[in-house]
Amino acid sequence: MLIETFADLICPWCYIGKRRLARALADRPRLHVELRWQPFQLNPDMAPGGMERSAYLAAKFGGTERARQIHLVVEETAERDGLPLRLDRVRRTPNSFDAHRLVRMAARRGLGDAMADALFHAYFVDGLDIGDRDTLAGTAASLGFDFQAIKGLLATDAEAAAVASADSMARQLGLQAVPCYIFNRRYALSGAQEPASFLPLLDLAVDEQEGVTVAAD
């Protein structure tokens, strides 16, 4: 089964949703799945260097108090799901385009899903700026990639056209918020759903594809 996740690496609900999908998949161990990351930028017009976090929150939510209320809901949800989340450590809201490029680079070695996990941790737990290319190369190095090689690739336009095309496709399909999960390019499920919400679609795939092996990402 192919599951494509349209998400942004700076979206806390995408971070939570990824864990919930993993929990659902753990309940269906006989299902062979290819997990494929698809980029979606929540802030496509963000400056390349990102934006100071408090200014971003004030602009997006109309003030720090409203942002604090929203963050409290996110933090409580993450805690219930057993996910570490340290929004207090985040100092800049980055442009996530290069981070999406890095996930695609990693996917070529079968590590796209692992790279997404590493970038989520870097941003939501360590509070790192995942728009910074040194940070991105360091995150890649933690998965066994060569730091200088990745930094060199990020200095080129490698995977840039692919990321832009996928993001554009998502908008043409009508996506306005993420996460959104597409199953076998036939069925869609939006939002950071509870694990049980994924099971009917996973069970459908078991019925349709019993015994068919799909290489994991």
Backbone as a chain_set.jsonl record, in Angstrom:
{"seq": "MLIETFADLICPWCYIGKRRLARALADRPRLHVELRWQPFQLNPDMAPGGMERSAYLAAKFGGTERARQIHLVVEETAERDGLPLRLDRVRRTPNSFDAHRLVRMAARRGLGDAMADALFHAYFVDGLDIGDRDTLAGTAASLGFDFQAIKGLLATDAEAAAVASADSMARQLGLQAVPCYIFNRRYALSGAQEPASFLPLLDLAVDEQEGVTVAAD", "coords": {"N": [[0.843, -1.193, 0.0], [0.541, 2.197, -0.821], [1.158, 5.092, 0.937], [0.845, 8.424, 0.904], [1.959, 11.261, 2.434], [1.004, 14.462, 2.764], [2.491, 17.202, 4.071], [3.93, 19.617, 6.37], [7.114, 20.34, 7.669], [7.288, 22.039, 9.786], [4.915, 22.016, 11.024], [3.025, 21.415, 13.818], [0.814, 19.703, 14.081], [1.213, 17.968, 12.0], [3.46, 16.644, 12.886], [2.384, 15.364, 15.149], [0.401, 13.874, 13.844], [1.934, 12.147, 12.288], [3.012, 10.378, 14.166], [0.637, 9.205, 15.042], [-0.283, 7.886, 12.746], [1.764, 6.007, 12.537], [1.259, 4.495, 14.819], [-1.191, 3.381, 14.114], [-0.409, 1.816, 11.934], [1.183, -0.007, 13.252], [-0.704, -1.584, 14.382], [-1.537, -3.091, 12.297], [0.292, -5.18, 11.284], [0.684, -6.989, 9.176], [0.311, -5.65, 6.86], [1.892, -4.428, 4.057], [3.677, -1.553, 3.482], [4.412, 1.416, 1.689], [5.745, 4.359, 2.621], [5.47, 7.634, 1.719], [6.761, 10.836, 1.58], [5.261, 13.973, 0.959], [5.732, 17.277, 0.006], [4.45, 20.257, 1.518], [4.121, 23.61, 1.873], [3.375, 25.592, 4.541], [3.889, 28.242, 4.74], [4.472, 29.565, 2.077], [5.493, 31.947, 1.113], [7.411, 32.752, 2.829], [10.359, 34.441, 3.906], [13.666, 33.553, 2.769], [15.446, 33.327, 4.952], [13.79, 32.888, 7.068], [11.781, 33.849, 9.952], [11.604, 35.813, 12.881], [10.374, 34.222, 15.775], [8.365, 35.211, 17.628], [7.381, 37.448, 16.288], [6.323, 36.238, 14.048], [4.26, 34.651, 15.177], [2.617, 36.624, 16.236], [1.763, 37.867, 13.906], [0.469, 35.766, 12.585], [-1.481, 34.731, 14.351], [-2.619, 36.905, 15.506], [-1.678, 37.92, 17.867], [0.255, 37.344, 20.876], [-1.07, 36.153, 23.039], [-3.25, 34.751, 21.975], [-1.806, 32.965, 20.413], [-0.501, 31.602, 22.458], [-2.64, 30.235, 23.645], [-3.385, 28.501, 21.579], [-1.043, 27.017, 21.315], [-1.035, 25.738, 23.774], [-3.074, 23.846, 23.521], [-1.965, 22.232, 21.501], [0.354, 21.319, 22.81], [-0.743, 19.875, 24.972], [-2.056, 17.862, 23.581], [0.104, 16.567, 22.299], [1.439, 15.642, 24.564], [-0.4, 13.769, 25.566], [-0.158, 11.913, 23.576], [2.328, 10.954, 23.99], [4.477, 12.296, 22.889], [7.468, 14.166, 22.712], [7.592, 17.687, 22.987], [8.717, 20.861, 22.558], [7.933, 23.759, 22.278], [8.684, 26.137, 23.369], [11.356, 26.351, 22.946], [11.731, 27.089, 20.347], [12.941, 29.553, 18.308], [12.966, 30.771, 15.844], [10.815, 30.881, 13.023], [11.163, 28.905, 10.341], [11.839, 29.061, 6.767], [10.68, 26.338, 5.081], [11.469, 25.085, 2.762], [14.034, 24.068, 1.941], [14.313, 22.041, 3.819], [12.335, 20.261, 3.01], [13.446, 19.573, 0.559], [15.648, 18.159, 1.498], [14.457, 15.908, 2.652], [13.558, 14.615, 0.352], [15.993, 14.067, -0.884], [17.015, 12.244, 0.962], [15.118, 10.234, 0.674], [15.843, 9.002, -1.659], [17.701, 7.224, -0.834], [16.206, 5.517, 0.584], [15.522, 6.589, 3.036], [13.685, 8.542, 3.577], [11.437, 8.738, 5.317], [12.673, 8.423, 7.8], [14.282, 10.695, 7.774], [12.369, 12.729, 7.834], [11.365, 12.272, 10.407], [13.681, 12.88, 11.89], [14.009, 15.592, 11.333], [11.639, 16.673, 12.342], [12.124, 16.167, 15.057], [14.415, 17.726, 15.448], [13.367, 20.287, 15.14], [10.972, 20.483, 16.783], [11.687, 19.441, 19.243], [14.403, 20.008, 19.842], [14.435, 22.635, 19.104], [15.731, 23.743, 16.906], [16.793, 25.652, 14.023], [15.482, 24.703, 11.197], [15.657, 25.73, 8.716], [18.139, 26.517, 8.265], [21.1, 25.748, 6.592], [23.405, 24.506, 7.599], [22.367, 23.348, 9.903], [20.563, 21.588, 8.727], [22.328, 19.923, 7.29], [23.731, 18.855, 9.429], [21.701, 17.425, 10.698], [21.185, 15.53, 8.744], [23.637, 14.231, 8.8], [23.433, 12.866, 11.187], [22.026, 10.684, 10.458], [23.752, 9.272, 8.988], [24.605, 10.425, 6.61], [26.939, 12.294, 4.614], [28.178, 15.237, 5.899], [29.358, 17.504, 4.527], [28.824, 16.821, 1.891], [26.015, 16.869, 1.766], [25.565, 19.531, 2.46], [26.728, 20.726, 0.271], [24.998, 19.845, -1.771], [22.656, 21.114, -1.006], [23.315, 23.681, -1.603], [22.968, 23.783, -4.26], [20.445, 23.467, -6.864], [19.264, 21.055, -6.374], [16.604, 18.802, -6.27], [14.832, 20.894, -6.042], [12.973, 21.639, -8.063], [11.3, 19.412, -7.996], [10.195, 19.529, -5.406], [8.844, 21.982, -5.542], [7.019, 21.382, -7.559], [5.479, 19.291, -6.409], [4.352, 20.613, -4.217], [2.853, 22.536, -5.556], [1.076, 20.837, -6.915], [-0.389, 19.83, -4.773], [-1.815, 22.073, -3.972], [-3.321, 22.523, -6.239], [-4.951, 20.333, -6.072], [-6.586, 21.162, -4.136], [-5.798, 21.231, -1.49], [-5.549, 22.868, 1.557], [-4.765, 22.807, 4.096], [-2.719, 20.899, 6.337], [-1.868, 17.894, 8.225], [-2.409, 15.729, 5.349], [-3.472, 12.656, 4.184], [-2.971, 10.379, 1.596], [-4.183, 7.477, 0.264], [-3.051, 4.904, -1.656], [-3.443, 6.565, -3.809], [-6.137, 6.963, -4.071], [-7.877, 7.27, -1.913], [-8.517, 9.688, 0.622], [-7.512, 11.191, 3.71], [-7.845, 13.664, 6.05], [-6.153, 15.788, 8.394], [-4.852, 15.539, 11.811], [-5.563, 12.757, 12.644], [-7.012, 10.451, 15.042], [-5.452, 7.269, 15.815], [-7.299, 5.153, 15.335], [-8.885, 6.116, 13.306], [-7.532, 5.694, 10.975], [-7.66, 3.002, 10.53], [-9.915, 1.746, 9.08], [-9.283, 2.338, 6.37], [-6.781, 1.159, 6.15], [-7.486, -1.487, 6.589], [-9.033, -1.948, 4.345], [-7.044, -1.917, 2.447], [-5.614, -4.175, 3.205], [-7.456, -6.165, 2.532], [-7.573, -5.779, -0.23], [-4.979, -6.098, -1.086], [-3.766, -8.345, -0.067], [-0.994, -10.243, 0.589], [0.571, -8.946, -1.303], [3.619, -7.438, -1.78], [5.092, -4.374, -0.962], [7.794, -2.257, -1.369], [9.296, -0.759, 1.439], [9.689, 2.699, 2.336]], "CA": [[0.0, 0.0, 0.0], [1.243, 3.479, -0.868], [0.571, 6.174, 1.728], [1.528, 9.689, 0.689], [1.62, 12.243, 3.462], [1.251, 15.871, 2.479], [2.725, 17.791, 5.394], [5.036, 20.561, 6.495], [7.996, 19.947, 8.766], [7.147, 22.977, 10.9], [3.521, 21.915, 11.447], [2.95, 20.499, 14.962], [-0.205, 18.679, 13.852], [1.84, 16.969, 11.13], [4.325, 15.896, 13.808], [1.494, 14.49, 15.916], [-0.248, 12.953, 12.917], [2.884, 11.119, 11.862], [3.063, 9.39, 15.244], [-0.629, 8.487, 15.083], [-0.283, 6.955, 11.628], [2.679, 4.919, 12.896], [0.562, 3.635, 15.781], [-2.195, 2.625, 13.367], [0.293, 0.808, 11.142], [1.651, -1.046, 14.173], [-1.845, -2.47, 14.631], [-1.776, -3.878, 11.084], [1.658, -5.553, 10.909], [0.765, -7.784, 7.942], [0.155, -4.771, 5.713], [3.159, -3.905, 3.53], [3.395, -0.146, 3.2], [5.42, 2.389, 1.265], [5.433, 5.687, 3.124], [6.109, 8.634, 0.854], [6.559, 12.213, 2.027], [4.963, 14.957, -0.073], [5.903, 18.58, 0.644], [3.453, 21.32, 1.494], [4.622, 24.73, 2.671], [2.352, 26.424, 5.159], [4.266, 29.642, 4.52], [5.253, 29.542, 0.835], [6.104, 33.258, 0.855], [8.353, 33.059, 3.907], [11.702, 34.836, 3.475], [14.595, 32.419, 2.861], [16.055, 33.239, 6.274], [12.784, 32.685, 8.096], [11.23, 35.001, 10.659], [11.658, 35.698, 14.344], [9.182, 33.46, 16.147], [7.307, 35.998, 18.253], [6.776, 38.284, 15.244], [5.51, 35.34, 13.215], [3.053, 34.267, 15.906], [1.755, 37.799, 16.332], [1.171, 38.094, 12.583], [-0.383, 34.647, 12.185], [-2.587, 34.482, 15.273], [-3.185, 38.149, 16.005], [-1.171, 38.276, 19.184], [0.919, 36.266, 21.596], [-1.991, 35.453, 23.925], [-3.966, 33.782, 21.147], [-0.823, 31.935, 20.063], [-0.269, 30.79, 23.659], [-3.791, 29.346, 23.811], [-3.294, 27.459, 20.554], [0.104, 26.173, 21.67], [-1.399, 24.916, 24.917], [-3.839, 22.714, 22.985], [-1.018, 21.372, 20.802], [1.234, 20.687, 23.8], [-1.522, 18.882, 25.712], [-2.292, 16.738, 22.667], [1.371, 15.85, 22.151], [1.719, 14.945, 25.825], [-1.262, 12.579, 25.621], [0.343, 10.947, 22.593], [3.672, 10.547, 24.362], [5.465, 12.943, 22.019], [8.135, 15.343, 23.267], [7.312, 18.909, 22.233], [9.251, 22.009, 23.282], [7.725, 24.957, 21.462], [9.368, 27.249, 24.018], [12.735, 26.419, 22.458], [11.751, 27.563, 18.962], [13.217, 30.987, 18.255], [12.676, 31.267, 14.501], [9.986, 30.084, 12.124], [11.999, 28.861, 9.143], [11.348, 28.659, 5.456], [10.89, 24.884, 5.131], [11.698, 24.542, 1.422], [15.253, 23.24, 1.92], [14.063, 20.839, 4.619], [11.609, 19.345, 2.126], [14.433, 19.06, -0.4], [16.486, 17.175, 2.181], [13.685, 14.668, 2.773], [13.572, 13.953, -0.953], [17.346, 13.517, -1.063], [17.118, 11.045, 1.805], [14.234, 9.197, 0.139], [16.569, 8.288, -2.71], [18.432, 6.151, -0.157], [15.27, 4.789, 1.418], [15.515, 7.165, 4.38], [12.834, 9.718, 3.605], [10.633, 8.759, 6.526], [13.594, 8.651, 8.917], [14.716, 12.086, 7.733], [11.254, 13.537, 8.332], [11.383, 12.116, 11.866], [14.834, 13.596, 12.441], [13.764, 17.03, 11.219], [10.623, 17.002, 13.334], [12.777, 16.192, 16.369], [15.308, 18.881, 15.49], [12.585, 21.518, 15.279], [9.995, 20.499, 17.868], [12.279, 19.029, 20.517], [15.638, 20.745, 20.073], [14.233, 24.05, 18.799], [16.714, 24.177, 15.906], [16.307, 26.319, 12.815], [15.636, 23.747, 10.093], [15.857, 26.446, 7.47], [19.577, 26.758, 8.193], [21.693, 24.614, 5.87], [24.297, 23.773, 8.495], [21.503, 22.524, 10.744], [20.048, 20.504, 7.889], [23.415, 18.982, 7.013], [24.01, 18.158, 10.674], [20.626, 16.459, 10.909], [21.441, 14.439, 7.798], [24.815, 13.487, 9.272], [23.007, 11.974, 12.268], [21.486, 9.482, 9.811], [24.824, 8.626, 8.234], [24.977, 11.154, 5.41], [28.134, 13.115, 4.722], [27.804, 16.621, 6.179], [29.762, 18.415, 3.457], [28.135, 16.452, 0.654], [24.65, 17.38, 1.848], [25.614, 20.99, 2.409], [26.99, 21.066, -1.118], [23.777, 19.627, -2.55], [21.696, 22.158, -0.654], [23.751, 24.918, -2.258], [22.53, 23.693, -5.655], [18.985, 23.416, -6.968], [18.862, 19.654, -6.306], [15.25, 18.501, -5.784], [14.014, 22.105, -5.911], [11.843, 21.57, -8.989], [10.4, 18.356, -7.535], [9.469, 20.037, -4.24], [7.918, 23.012, -6.013], [5.964, 20.728, -8.33], [4.603, 18.566, -5.49], [3.608, 21.61, -3.455], [1.866, 23.095, -6.486], [0.064, 19.816, -7.155], [-1.247, 19.767, -3.592], [-2.718, 23.226, -3.997], [-4.255, 22.291, -7.333], [-5.907, 19.343, -5.588], [-7.459, 21.817, -3.171], [-5.299, 21.169, -0.121], [-5.306, 24.158, 2.187], [-4.219, 22.527, 5.428], [-2.072, 19.595, 6.465], [-1.526, 16.808, 7.29], [-3.407, 15.042, 4.541], [-2.944, 11.347, 3.814], [-3.566, 9.816, 0.395], [-3.973, 6.033, 0.278], [-3.063, 4.311, -3.011], [-3.891, 7.611, -4.726], [-7.577, 6.81, -4.273], [-8.632, 7.685, -0.74], [-7.831, 10.739, 1.379], [-7.891, 11.429, 5.098], [-7.207, 14.921, 6.426], [-6.035, 16.122, 9.803], [-4.092, 14.658, 12.713], [-6.603, 11.856, 13.114], [-6.664, 9.411, 16.0], [-5.039, 6.05, 15.11], [-8.441, 4.339, 14.911], [-9.472, 6.66, 12.077], [-6.804, 5.161, 9.826], [-7.806, 1.553, 10.4], [-10.768, 1.281, 7.981], [-8.57, 2.411, 5.093], [-5.736, 0.143, 6.179], [-8.14, -2.786, 6.437], [-9.401, -2.049, 2.944], [-5.831, -2.265, 1.722], [-5.318, -5.573, 3.514], [-8.374, -6.974, 1.741], [-7.284, -5.629, -1.65], [-3.593, -6.374, -1.448], [-3.231, -9.435, 0.744], [0.102, -10.987, -0.034], [1.344, -8.133, -2.23], [4.681, -6.764, -1.041], [5.518, -3.088, -1.467], [9.041, -1.877, -0.687], [9.135, 0.342, 2.388], [10.545, 3.88, 2.116]], "C": [[0.879, 1.244, 0.0], [0.468, 4.486, -0.026], [1.43, 7.411, 1.521], [1.028, 10.691, 1.724], [2.002, 13.624, 2.988], [1.353, 16.587, 3.824], [3.838, 18.819, 5.308], [5.819, 20.211, 7.748], [7.964, 20.912, 9.939], [5.714, 22.984, 11.438], [3.405, 20.951, 12.629], [1.901, 19.412, 14.791], [0.3, 17.609, 12.904], [2.762, 16.064, 11.945], [3.491, 14.901, 14.615], [0.854, 13.445, 15.014], [0.666, 11.838, 12.453], [2.988, 10.015, 12.909], [1.768, 8.562, 15.26], [-0.754, 7.502, 13.925], [0.61, 5.759, 11.946], [2.018, 3.961, 13.884], [-0.497, 2.788, 15.081], [-1.532, 1.511, 12.564], [0.812, -0.323, 12.027], [0.536, -2.034, 14.502], [-2.18, -3.343, 13.421], [-0.433, -4.352, 10.526], [1.748, -6.351, 9.615], [0.615, -6.927, 6.683], [1.516, -4.209, 5.304], [2.916, -2.509, 2.976], [4.625, 0.57, 2.678], [4.959, 3.746, 1.749], [6.196, 6.712, 2.304], [5.739, 10.032, 1.329], [6.271, 13.106, 0.83], [4.974, 16.341, 0.569], [4.7, 19.499, 0.478], [3.975, 22.42, 2.397], [3.466, 25.545, 3.232], [2.611, 27.904, 4.916], [5.097, 29.747, 3.245], [5.952, 30.861, 0.517], [7.088, 33.671, 1.941], [9.719, 33.432, 3.331], [12.657, 33.658, 3.643], [15.211, 32.24, 4.249], [15.068, 33.03, 7.4], [12.402, 33.985, 8.78], [11.314, 34.769, 12.156], [10.318, 35.179, 14.854], [8.051, 34.316, 16.719], [6.615, 36.902, 17.241], [5.882, 37.45, 14.341], [4.196, 34.996, 13.904], [2.077, 35.426, 16.012], [1.042, 38.048, 15.007], [0.169, 37.009, 12.227], [-1.636, 34.52, 13.05], [-3.177, 35.753, 15.879], [-2.743, 38.526, 17.405], [-0.614, 37.082, 19.919], [-0.028, 35.494, 22.508], [-2.78, 34.398, 23.162], [-3.035, 32.642, 20.752], [-0.572, 31.016, 21.248], [-1.406, 29.795, 23.873], [-3.74, 28.185, 22.827], [-2.165, 26.49, 20.878], [-0.236, 25.247, 22.828], [-2.173, 23.674, 24.471], [-2.898, 21.72, 22.308], [-0.152, 20.606, 21.803], [0.502, 19.614, 24.596], [-1.79, 17.646, 24.863], [-1.028, 15.902, 22.515], [1.7, 15.055, 23.415], [0.87, 13.681, 25.945], [-0.773, 11.489, 24.681], [1.757, 10.473, 22.902], [4.763, 11.132, 23.503], [6.145, 14.095, 22.75], [7.871, 16.553, 22.381], [7.754, 20.093, 23.075], [9.152, 23.264, 22.418], [8.421, 26.173, 22.063], [10.801, 27.407, 23.537], [12.839, 27.005, 21.047], [11.901, 29.077, 18.948], [12.944, 31.595, 16.878], [11.72, 30.31, 13.799], [10.699, 30.065, 10.786], [11.187, 28.762, 7.858], [11.686, 27.172, 5.34], [11.245, 24.258, 3.782], [12.923, 23.632, 1.38], [15.072, 21.96, 2.738], [13.289, 19.806, 3.802], [12.542, 18.757, 1.064], [15.273, 17.954, 0.241], [15.749, 15.847, 2.354], [13.691, 13.914, 1.458], [14.952, 13.37, -1.256], [17.493, 12.219, -0.274], [16.27, 9.911, 1.256], [14.915, 8.401, -0.962], [17.431, 7.163, -2.134], [17.53, 5.36, 0.788], [15.121, 5.328, 2.82], [14.642, 8.409, 4.481], [12.026, 9.833, 4.886], [11.5, 9.026, 7.755], [14.063, 10.105, 8.951], [13.606, 13.006, 8.224], [11.196, 13.472, 9.854], [12.504, 12.944, 12.491], [14.622, 15.106, 12.398], [12.667, 17.492, 12.175], [11.252, 17.115, 14.72], [13.671, 17.424, 16.5], [14.526, 20.165, 15.765], [11.747, 21.538, 16.552], [10.543, 20.077, 19.225], [13.519, 19.864, 20.83], [15.514, 22.237, 19.789], [15.196, 24.606, 17.768], [16.037, 24.824, 14.703], [16.528, 25.393, 11.627], [15.538, 24.418, 8.731], [17.33, 26.736, 7.234], [20.272, 25.542, 7.591], [22.713, 23.85, 6.698], [23.495, 22.852, 9.407], [20.97, 21.334, 9.956], [21.125, 19.465, 7.616], [23.783, 18.194, 8.271], [22.956, 17.114, 10.989], [20.81, 15.263, 9.989], [22.621, 13.582, 8.261], [24.442, 12.518, 10.389], [22.406, 10.681, 11.731], [22.517, 8.802, 8.915], [25.209, 9.3, 6.934], [26.237, 11.973, 5.671], [27.732, 14.586, 4.844], [28.112, 17.538, 5.005], [29.053, 18.101, 2.152], [26.71, 16.991, 0.642], [24.636, 18.901, 1.774], [25.878, 21.469, 0.977], [25.752, 20.907, -1.988], [22.744, 20.717, -2.258], [22.056, 23.502, -1.27], [23.396, 24.938, -3.734], [21.001, 23.726, -5.684], [18.467, 21.975, -6.936], [17.505, 19.501, -5.623], [14.349, 19.725, -5.671], [12.784, 22.048, -6.81], [10.822, 20.537, -8.53], [9.572, 18.825, -6.347], [8.433, 21.073, -4.672], [6.744, 22.396, -6.757], [4.973, 20.012, -7.413], [3.754, 19.521, -4.668], [2.51, 22.225, -4.317], [0.737, 22.107, -6.754], [-0.912, 19.744, -5.992], [-2.26, 20.907, -3.602], [-3.746, 23.093, -5.123], [-5.322, 21.264, -6.95], [-6.859, 19.921, -4.535], [-7.0, 21.749, -1.74], [-5.01, 22.574, 0.388], [-4.711, 24.01, 3.582], [-3.643, 21.121, 5.438], [-2.038, 19.214, 7.943], [-2.73, 16.313, 6.499], [-2.768, 13.764, 4.02], [-3.718, 10.814, 2.608], [-3.186, 8.336, 0.33], [-4.153, 5.478, -1.133], [-3.614, 5.268, -4.056], [-5.379, 7.514, -5.058], [-8.394, 7.387, -3.129], [-7.82, 8.707, 0.043], [-8.383, 10.844, 2.788], [-7.124, 12.661, 5.561], [-7.167, 15.09, 7.936], [-5.234, 15.114, 10.599], [-5.078, 13.719, 13.401], [-6.081, 10.914, 14.203], [-6.308, 8.13, 15.236], [-6.209, 5.225, 14.586], [-9.05, 4.828, 13.608], [-8.778, 6.132, 10.834], [-7.181, 3.705, 9.526], [-8.756, 1.097, 9.299], [-10.077, 1.306, 6.618], [-7.437, 1.39, 5.038], [-6.331, -1.248, 5.997], [-8.593, -3.007, 5.004], [-8.199, -2.473, 2.114], [-5.434, -3.717, 1.98], [-6.184, -6.478, 2.649], [-7.997, -6.96, 0.256], [-5.91, -6.159, -2.032], [-2.979, -7.489, -0.613], [-2.152, -10.201, -0.01], [0.929, -10.207, -1.026], [2.356, -7.329, -1.43], [5.055, -5.466, -1.732], [6.747, -2.67, -0.679], [8.795, -0.686, 0.211], [10.108, 1.458, 2.065], [11.628, 3.934, 3.18]], "O": [[1.854, 1.321, 0.747], [-0.724, 4.707, -0.243], [2.597, 7.444, 1.912], [-0.172, 10.926, 1.859], [3.183, 13.93, 2.828], [0.411, 16.575, 4.616], [4.58, 18.889, 4.329], [5.242, 19.83, 8.766], [8.553, 20.632, 10.983], [5.347, 23.862, 12.22], [3.666, 19.76, 12.456], [2.075, 18.306, 15.303], [-0.131, 16.459, 12.986], [2.827, 14.857, 11.709], [3.86, 13.734, 14.744], [0.773, 12.27, 15.374], [0.221, 10.709, 12.247], [3.046, 8.836, 12.56], [1.811, 7.35, 15.471], [-1.276, 6.401, 14.103], [0.246, 4.619, 11.654], [2.202, 2.747, 13.791], [-0.681, 1.617, 15.414], [-2.038, 0.39, 12.519], [0.872, -1.473, 11.591], [0.8, -3.182, 14.858], [-3.018, -4.239, 13.518], [-0.056, -3.972, 9.418], [2.817, -6.383, 9.005], [0.775, -7.425, 5.568], [2.206, -3.588, 6.113], [2.061, -2.309, 2.113], [5.737, 0.359, 3.162], [3.905, 4.233, 1.34], [7.423, 6.66, 2.21], [4.563, 10.369, 1.464], [6.948, 13.017, -0.194], [4.296, 16.558, 1.574], [4.034, 19.512, -0.558], [4.243, 22.178, 3.574], [2.675, 26.118, 2.482], [1.686, 28.716, 4.888], [6.301, 29.994, 3.315], [6.902, 30.886, -0.266], [7.545, 34.814, 1.966], [10.183, 32.808, 2.377], [12.486, 32.849, 4.555], [15.467, 31.112, 4.671], [15.457, 32.997, 8.567], [12.659, 35.076, 8.269], [11.115, 33.653, 12.634], [9.259, 35.636, 14.422], [6.896, 34.152, 16.326], [5.404, 37.106, 17.317], [4.815, 37.899, 13.92], [3.136, 35.045, 13.281], [0.865, 35.245, 15.893], [-0.138, 38.396, 14.985], [-0.869, 37.296, 11.631], [-2.721, 34.237, 12.543], [-4.119, 35.691, 16.669], [-3.37, 39.363, 18.054], [-0.965, 35.939, 19.624], [0.179, 34.302, 22.735], [-2.958, 33.28, 23.645], [-3.439, 31.48, 20.758], [-0.445, 29.803, 21.084], [-1.167, 28.644, 24.239], [-4.014, 27.039, 23.182], [-2.32, 25.278, 20.731], [0.218, 24.103, 22.867], [-1.949, 22.58, 24.988], [-3.013, 20.512, 22.513], [0.051, 19.399, 21.666], [1.066, 18.554, 24.868], [-1.757, 16.522, 25.362], [-1.077, 14.674, 22.593], [2.183, 13.925, 23.336], [1.364, 12.639, 26.377], [-0.945, 10.299, 24.945], [2.321, 9.676, 22.153], [5.846, 10.56, 23.385], [5.462, 14.923, 23.352], [7.921, 16.449, 21.155], [7.238, 20.313, 24.17], [10.152, 23.763, 21.9], [8.718, 27.133, 21.351], [11.399, 28.471, 23.698], [13.928, 27.374, 20.609], [11.076, 29.794, 19.514], [12.716, 32.8, 16.764], [11.804, 29.093, 13.96], [10.831, 31.11, 10.15], [10.004, 28.422, 7.872], [12.847, 26.787, 5.483], [11.316, 23.034, 3.668], [12.85, 22.531, 0.834], [15.619, 20.915, 2.386], [13.56, 18.609, 3.896], [12.433, 17.581, 0.716], [15.57, 16.942, -0.393], [16.349, 14.781, 2.218], [13.818, 12.689, 1.452], [15.053, 12.286, -1.829], [18.025, 11.228, -0.774], [16.656, 8.746, 1.358], [14.585, 7.233, -1.171], [17.842, 6.257, -2.859], [18.002, 4.638, 1.666], [14.65, 4.62, 3.71], [14.838, 9.237, 5.371], [11.942, 10.911, 5.475], [11.1, 9.773, 8.648], [14.225, 10.683, 10.026], [13.872, 13.962, 8.953], [11.0, 14.491, 10.516], [12.298, 13.624, 13.496], [15.012, 15.816, 13.324], [12.756, 18.577, 12.75], [10.953, 18.044, 15.469], [13.681, 18.084, 17.539], [14.971, 21.022, 16.529], [11.804, 22.501, 17.317], [9.914, 20.335, 20.252], [13.672, 20.366, 21.943], [16.379, 23.02, 20.183], [15.457, 25.809, 17.75], [14.868, 24.572, 14.412], [17.64, 25.306, 11.106], [15.357, 23.75, 7.714], [17.726, 27.147, 6.143], [20.048, 24.419, 8.041], [22.869, 22.644, 6.507], [23.892, 21.714, 9.655], [20.932, 20.211, 10.458], [20.869, 18.263, 7.7], [24.108, 17.009, 8.193], [23.277, 16.036, 11.49], [20.615, 14.119, 10.4], [22.6, 12.359, 8.128], [25.063, 11.464, 10.527], [22.288, 9.697, 12.46], [22.193, 7.871, 8.177], [26.068, 8.789, 6.216], [26.553, 12.3, 6.815], [27.026, 15.113, 3.984], [27.237, 18.268, 4.537], [28.717, 19.008, 1.39], [26.249, 17.511, -0.374], [23.789, 19.487, 1.099], [25.327, 22.476, 0.532], [25.486, 21.745, -2.849], [22.046, 21.181, -3.16], [21.193, 24.363, -1.438], [23.504, 25.973, -4.391], [20.351, 23.979, -4.67], [17.366, 21.7, -7.412], [17.294, 20.016, -4.525], [13.202, 19.599, -5.242], [11.678, 22.37, -6.374], [9.617, 20.754, -8.657], [8.373, 18.55, -6.283], [7.287, 21.043, -4.222], [5.605, 22.838, -6.604], [3.762, 20.112, -7.612], [2.57, 19.268, -4.445], [1.38, 22.409, -3.864], [-0.429, 22.497, -6.813], [-2.12, 19.613, -6.194], [-3.429, 20.709, -3.274], [-4.898, 23.501, -4.974], [-6.451, 21.317, -7.437], [-7.804, 19.262, -4.103], [-7.733, 22.165, -0.843], [-4.322, 23.361, -0.262], [-4.216, 24.974, 4.167], [-4.035, 20.267, 4.643], [-2.161, 20.074, 8.816], [-3.883, 16.454, 6.907], [-1.661, 13.785, 3.483], [-4.949, 10.798, 2.598], [-2.005, 7.991, 0.341], [-5.229, 5.561, -1.725], [-4.181, 4.844, -5.063], [-5.829, 7.909, -6.133], [-9.477, 7.931, -3.346], [-6.596, 8.613, 0.122], [-9.569, 10.616, 3.027], [-5.897, 12.7, 5.475], [-8.034, 14.597, 8.657], [-4.969, 14.0, 10.148], [-5.383, 13.871, 14.584], [-4.888, 10.62, 14.279], [-6.803, 7.919, 14.128], [-6.118, 4.654, 13.499], [-9.665, 4.049, 12.88], [-9.366, 6.121, 9.753], [-7.033, 3.241, 8.396], [-8.438, 0.123, 8.617], [-10.264, 0.399, 5.807], [-7.168, 0.82, 3.981], [-5.741, -2.092, 5.323], [-8.543, -4.13, 4.501], [-8.318, -3.284, 1.196], [-4.969, -4.407, 1.072], [-5.689, -7.458, 2.092], [-8.086, -7.979, -0.428], [-5.699, -6.612, -3.157], [-1.757, -7.546, -0.48], [-2.379, -10.73, -1.098], [1.904, -10.739, -1.555], [1.984, -6.613, -0.5], [5.306, -5.446, -2.937], [6.742, -2.723, 0.551], [8.161, 0.286, -0.197], [11.214, 1.212, 1.583], [12.453, 4.848, 3.176]]}, "num_chains": 1, "name": "protein.A"}
